Structures are given as structure tokens and as C-alpha cells.
Amino acid sequence: MVKHSSRIELKQSAYKNNITFIRKKIGKDVLLSSVVKANAYGHGIEAFVPMAERCGIDHFSVASSFEAEEVLRVCQPETRIMIMGIIYEDDISWAVACGIEMYVYNFDRLQVVLDAAKKEGKPAKLHLEVETGANRTGLSKKEFGKSLTFMKRHKQHLIFEGLCTHLGGAESFSNQFKIDMQKRRFKEFLKECKSRKIEPNLRHMASSAAALTMKDTTYDMVRVGVAQYGFWPSPDVYYTHLQEVNKKSDVGLKRIFTWKTDIMDIRHVDQGEFIGYGTAFQATQDMQIAVLPLGYSNGYPRALSNRGHVLIKGKKAPIVGLINMNLFMVDISHIANVEVGDEVVLIGRQGNNVINVSSFTNITQLLNNEMLSRLPSSIPRKVVR
Ligand SMILES: *Cc1c(COP(=O)(O)O)cnc(C)c1O
């Protein structure tokens, strides 16, 4: 098979560490659903899901039926998949037939799912999402009452698998009043279930930030995305943890992701010459530069032109000139014995140096999640110990 111009490695031991860390926070009885939307936040569903399963994960959450199918293709038969976002009507029968769990966030959807469940001869597992204050998707109180009646009437076809909501901004202290309101409203929905004598198998609202900091949000399941990949959702969450363990610093979560390429060519550039397109970089002295075989079309942000670094032989090599579509150049004048084919780390550790996603995103103003999820799915991903 021909080689791609860059590659991503996922470190299983780091992932195992993160799961143990999260598990400690949430306790052993709470189900941990691994959120793998956006191609597992850029880590690559195909490699990530089997690795997560080896670390004990058996529930995955995705944003669409397309992603659910990607998980289904690589997961174990007993693994559970939950779609939190869009399912086109045409795909509902497929989801029911495959035993995929799904969010329902409007009343009309219930009849469609009921028809599919009857047609497939298989009950549908539904998570009723309720509106508590994020105002994106979720059943209003009025719709919820009707929905419970409907669920009760058709309970041989519709399984009340979950009652859920999404907290909008639990990673930031300044949102506390809003999160408190969401928690209160969620409890009201739960009360309504109780009084109508129809209760969900699972209650869930917490994603990473709440799972790590708010015990009263973990209920029966948490949906953890960013933290399992080794990123703190925010400084607030990190400092809350430090306070809890009474330490000045703590690694806690570890990045599992390394993005690598190789040196494509090395050349000498005379003082006064320009490097790459235009006049963005002029050599102030005689220089040795390395050419790297990827660019913005491969997910490397163009905003790092003349600003970012890569790691070569454990040393930082500054980017010189503009990031091209498929190439960029770095200064290696200060690094000895560099050869064509040498390994280059774009994100991750090499020797004693590390390039974090955040050092990228500070410059580019992208969110960590945004940067990661934009990495092309065509880059090969591989699991390493
Ligand atoms: C993305 C998402 C999550 C995971 O959020 P993280 O902050 O990455 O843990 C959980 N629930 C829903 C509904 C989501 O869309």
C-alpha cells in the first residue's frame, strides 16, 4: 500500500490512564459512554474504537447515523452505540434494526420510530432529550408529557432507555447559575416520570466538565468526549481538580495523540533569498531548511505560517514562510546531522520537547476540539503501546 504524507499514532497506555482517571472521579457504578463524534475528535474512529474497547469501554456516543455506521463497522457485537444528533427518517429503520440507541427531541419523531420498530419486529431504544436551558435540541415540558403517554402506550415497541439533557457550559465557573438551573429543571422532568410511573433505564446529563467536577450530575451515565482524549475541558476544571487532590500540579490526563511526518528534502538557502511563495520570509543569513510534505489541505493550519514549530531530533524547528497546500518549510540550521527521511513531530512529544495542540490553537484561535476534528480522516491512524 502506498504511504500517506503524515500519520497519527494513538497511545493506548495514555488512554488507559485517562479512563482510570475519569473512572475514579465518577465511581465504578456510572456507565462511561465514550463520545466519538467528529471522527473521535480527529483521533480516527476506526483505530480509536477498538482501542477503547480494549480499555473496557462498551458504550459509544455519536452525532449522526453516518458516524454510528462507522463505529458499527469496527466495534464488538455487544458494544452499544447511541446517536445524540441527526438521524434522517430514511435511516431510522436501519438504526432500529442494528439496535442503535437514539435521542428523541421532538414528539413527532416517536410515531416514526414506532412504525420502524413494528416493521423491523424489534423494539427501539430511545433516549428522551429534554430542554433544560441550552435551547438547542430537547423536548419542552408540554411535549414531554405527551411523549411519556405515547411511550407508555407503546412500551412493547419503545424502550425508555434514557432521560437526558445537555449542559451548556459546565466547564466555566461563570456559567454556574445557568448550570444550576439546568440541574433543577432536569429534576423536574425526572419527577414527572416518577409521577406518571414510567422511568428511564438511564439518566444522563454530564459531559467531560461536569463528569470531572460535579458529582450531582453523573446519575447513571456520563458522556465523555474531550477528557478521554487527554484534554482538560478548561482551566476551571483543571484547577478544581488540583484543589480536590491538594496539589500544585498533576498530570492526571494524558494526550494520546501524536501527529508525525518525515523530512522530504533538505536544502541550503543563501542569505537574502526568499523561501516559498511571495516575500513572506527572507533569509537573514545562510540557512539550512527542511521541506515537509504536508500543508493546509492536510489539516495543518495556514495561520502557523512564519510562526509555528515542529520537532526534529528532539529540537524545535521554526516554520519559515507560508504554509502551502501540500508543503511547508522549517529552519534546521541549528540542528546537527539531519537527513532526508528523518521523523518530524507536528503535534506531540519528541525527546524532551513537546508541541501541544494548545500551542497551535493559541496562535490560530481555533478551539482544541476544532483543530483536532478538522484533521482529515484520510490520515492513517495507528495504535501504539
Ligand atoms: C459532544 C457532546 C458531549 C461530549 O462533550 P465533551 O465536553 O467533549 O465531553 C456530550 N454530550 C453531547 C450531547 C455532545 O454533543
mmCIF file with all atom_site columns, N, CA, C and O in Angstrom, residues 75 114 131 162 188 210 222 260 297 308 334 384:
data_model
loop_
_atom_site.group_PDB
_atom_site.id
_atom_site.type_symbol
_atom_site.label_atom_id
_atom_site.label_alt_id
_atom_site.label_comp_id
_atom_site.label_asym_id
_atom_site.label_entity_id
_atom_site.label_seq_id
_atom_site.pdbx_PDB_ins_code
_atom_site.Cartn_x
_atom_site.Cartn_y
_atom_site.Cartn_z
_atom_site.occupancy
_atom_site.B_iso_or_equiv
_atom_site.pdbx_formal_charge
_atom_site.auth_seq_id
_atom_site.auth_comp_id
_atom_site.auth_asym_id
_atom_site.auth_atom_id
_atom_site.pdbx_PDB_model_num
ATOM 1  N N  . CYS A 1 75  ? -16.758 -2.124 15.745 1.00 0.00 ? 75  CYS A N  1
ATOM 2  C CA . CYS A 1 75  ? -16.922 -2.449 17.168 1.00 0.00 ? 75  CYS A CA 1
ATOM 3  C C  . CYS A 1 75  ? -17.320 -3.904 17.378 1.00 0.00 ? 75  CYS A C  1
ATOM 4  O O  . CYS A 1 75  ? -17.689 -4.612 16.455 1.00 0.00 ? 75  CYS A O  1
ATOM 5  N N  . LEU A 1 114 ? -41.875 4.345  16.108 1.00 0.00 ? 114 LEU A N  1
ATOM 6  C CA . LEU A 1 114 ? -42.813 3.251  16.407 1.00 0.00 ? 114 LEU A CA 1
ATOM 7  C C  . LEU A 1 114 ? -43.083 2.430  15.137 1.00 0.00 ? 114 LEU A C  1
ATOM 8  O O  . LEU A 1 114 ? -43.042 1.190  15.169 1.00 0.00 ? 114 LEU A O  1
ATOM 9  N N  . GLU A 1 131 ? -35.469 19.689 27.317 1.00 0.00 ? 131 GLU A N  1
ATOM 10 C CA . GLU A 1 131 ? -34.967 21.060 27.248 1.00 0.00 ? 131 GLU A CA 1
ATOM 11 C C  . GLU A 1 131 ? -34.826 21.619 28.664 1.00 0.00 ? 131 GLU A C  1
ATOM 12 O O  . GLU A 1 131 ? -35.805 21.771 29.377 1.00 0.00 ? 131 GLU A O  1
ATOM 13 N N  . GLY A 1 162 ? -33.326 6.060  28.062 1.00 0.00 ? 162 GLY A N  1
ATOM 14 C CA . GLY A 1 162 ? -32.679 7.157  28.786 1.00 0.00 ? 162 GLY A CA 1
ATOM 15 C C  . GLY A 1 162 ? -33.513 8.420  28.870 1.00 0.00 ? 162 GLY A C  1
ATOM 16 O O  . GLY A 1 162 ? -34.350 8.689  28.010 1.00 0.00 ? 162 GLY A O  1
ATOM 17 N N  . GLU A 1 188 ? -37.033 18.178 37.665 1.00 0.00 ? 188 GLU A N  1
ATOM 18 C CA . GLU A 1 188 ? -38.488 18.279 37.470 1.00 0.00 ? 188 GLU A CA 1
ATOM 19 C C  . GLU A 1 188 ? -38.973 17.262 36.441 1.00 0.00 ? 188 GLU A C  1
ATOM 20 O O  . GLU A 1 188 ? -40.021 16.647 36.605 1.00 0.00 ? 188 GLU A O  1
ATOM 21 N N  . ALA A 1 210 ? -18.614 18.404 33.565 1.00 0.00 ? 210 ALA A N  1
ATOM 22 C CA . ALA A 1 210 ? -19.474 18.081 34.699 1.00 0.00 ? 210 ALA A CA 1
ATOM 23 C C  . ALA A 1 210 ? -19.071 16.739 35.316 1.00 0.00 ? 210 ALA A C  1
ATOM 24 O O  . ALA A 1 210 ? -19.061 16.587 36.539 1.00 0.00 ? 210 ALA A O  1
ATOM 25 N N  . VAL A 1 222 ? -22.322 8.982  32.077 1.00 0.00 ? 222 VAL A N  1
ATOM 26 C CA . VAL A 1 222 ? -21.735 10.252 31.637 1.00 0.00 ? 222 VAL A CA 1
ATOM 27 C C  . VAL A 1 222 ? -21.291 10.078 30.181 1.00 0.00 ? 222 VAL A C  1
ATOM 28 O O  . VAL A 1 222 ? -20.947 8.979  29.762 1.00 0.00 ? 222 VAL A O  1
ATOM 29 N N  . LYS A 1 260 ? 2.726   12.837 13.082 1.00 0.00 ? 260 LYS A N  1
ATOM 30 C CA . LYS A 1 260 ? 4.096   12.785 12.570 1.00 0.00 ? 260 LYS A CA 1
ATOM 31 C C  . LYS A 1 260 ? 4.156   12.843 11.055 1.00 0.00 ? 260 LYS A C  1
ATOM 32 O O  . LYS A 1 260 ? 3.213   12.454 10.368 1.00 0.00 ? 260 LYS A O  1
ATOM 33 N N  . SER A 1 297 ? -4.027  21.676 3.235  1.00 0.00 ? 297 SER A N  1
ATOM 34 C CA . SER A 1 297 ? -5.015  20.705 2.757  1.00 0.00 ? 297 SER A CA 1
ATOM 35 C C  . SER A 1 297 ? -4.981  19.427 3.585  1.00 0.00 ? 297 SER A C  1
ATOM 36 O O  . SER A 1 297 ? -5.897  18.614 3.533  1.00 0.00 ? 297 SER A O  1
ATOM 37 N N  . GLY A 1 308 ? 4.761   28.891 13.645 1.00 0.00 ? 308 GLY A N  1
ATOM 38 C CA . GLY A 1 308 ? 4.754   27.633 14.401 1.00 0.00 ? 308 GLY A CA 1
ATOM 39 C C  . GLY A 1 308 ? 6.111   26.953 14.442 1.00 0.00 ? 308 GLY A C  1
ATOM 40 O O  . GLY A 1 308 ? 7.114   27.472 13.935 1.00 0.00 ? 308 GLY A O  1
ATOM 41 N N  . HIS A 1 334 ? 20.186  25.124 13.072 1.00 0.00 ? 334 HIS A N  1
ATOM 42 C CA . HIS A 1 334 ? 20.764  24.917 14.406 1.00 0.00 ? 334 HIS A CA 1
ATOM 43 C C  . HIS A 1 334 ? 20.735  23.450 14.835 1.00 0.00 ? 334 HIS A C  1
ATOM 44 O O  . HIS A 1 334 ? 21.077  23.127 15.968 1.00 0.00 ? 334 HIS A O  1
ATOM 45 N N  . VAL A 1 384 ? -0.412  2.592  19.221 1.00 0.00 ? 384 VAL A N  1
ATOM 46 C CA . VAL A 1 384 ? 0.866   2.120  19.747 1.00 0.00 ? 384 VAL A CA 1
ATOM 47 C C  . VAL A 1 384 ? 0.715   1.901  21.240 1.00 0.00 ? 384 VAL A C  1
ATOM 48 O O  . VAL A 1 384 ? -0.197  2.440  21.866 1.00 0.00 ? 384 VAL A O  1
#
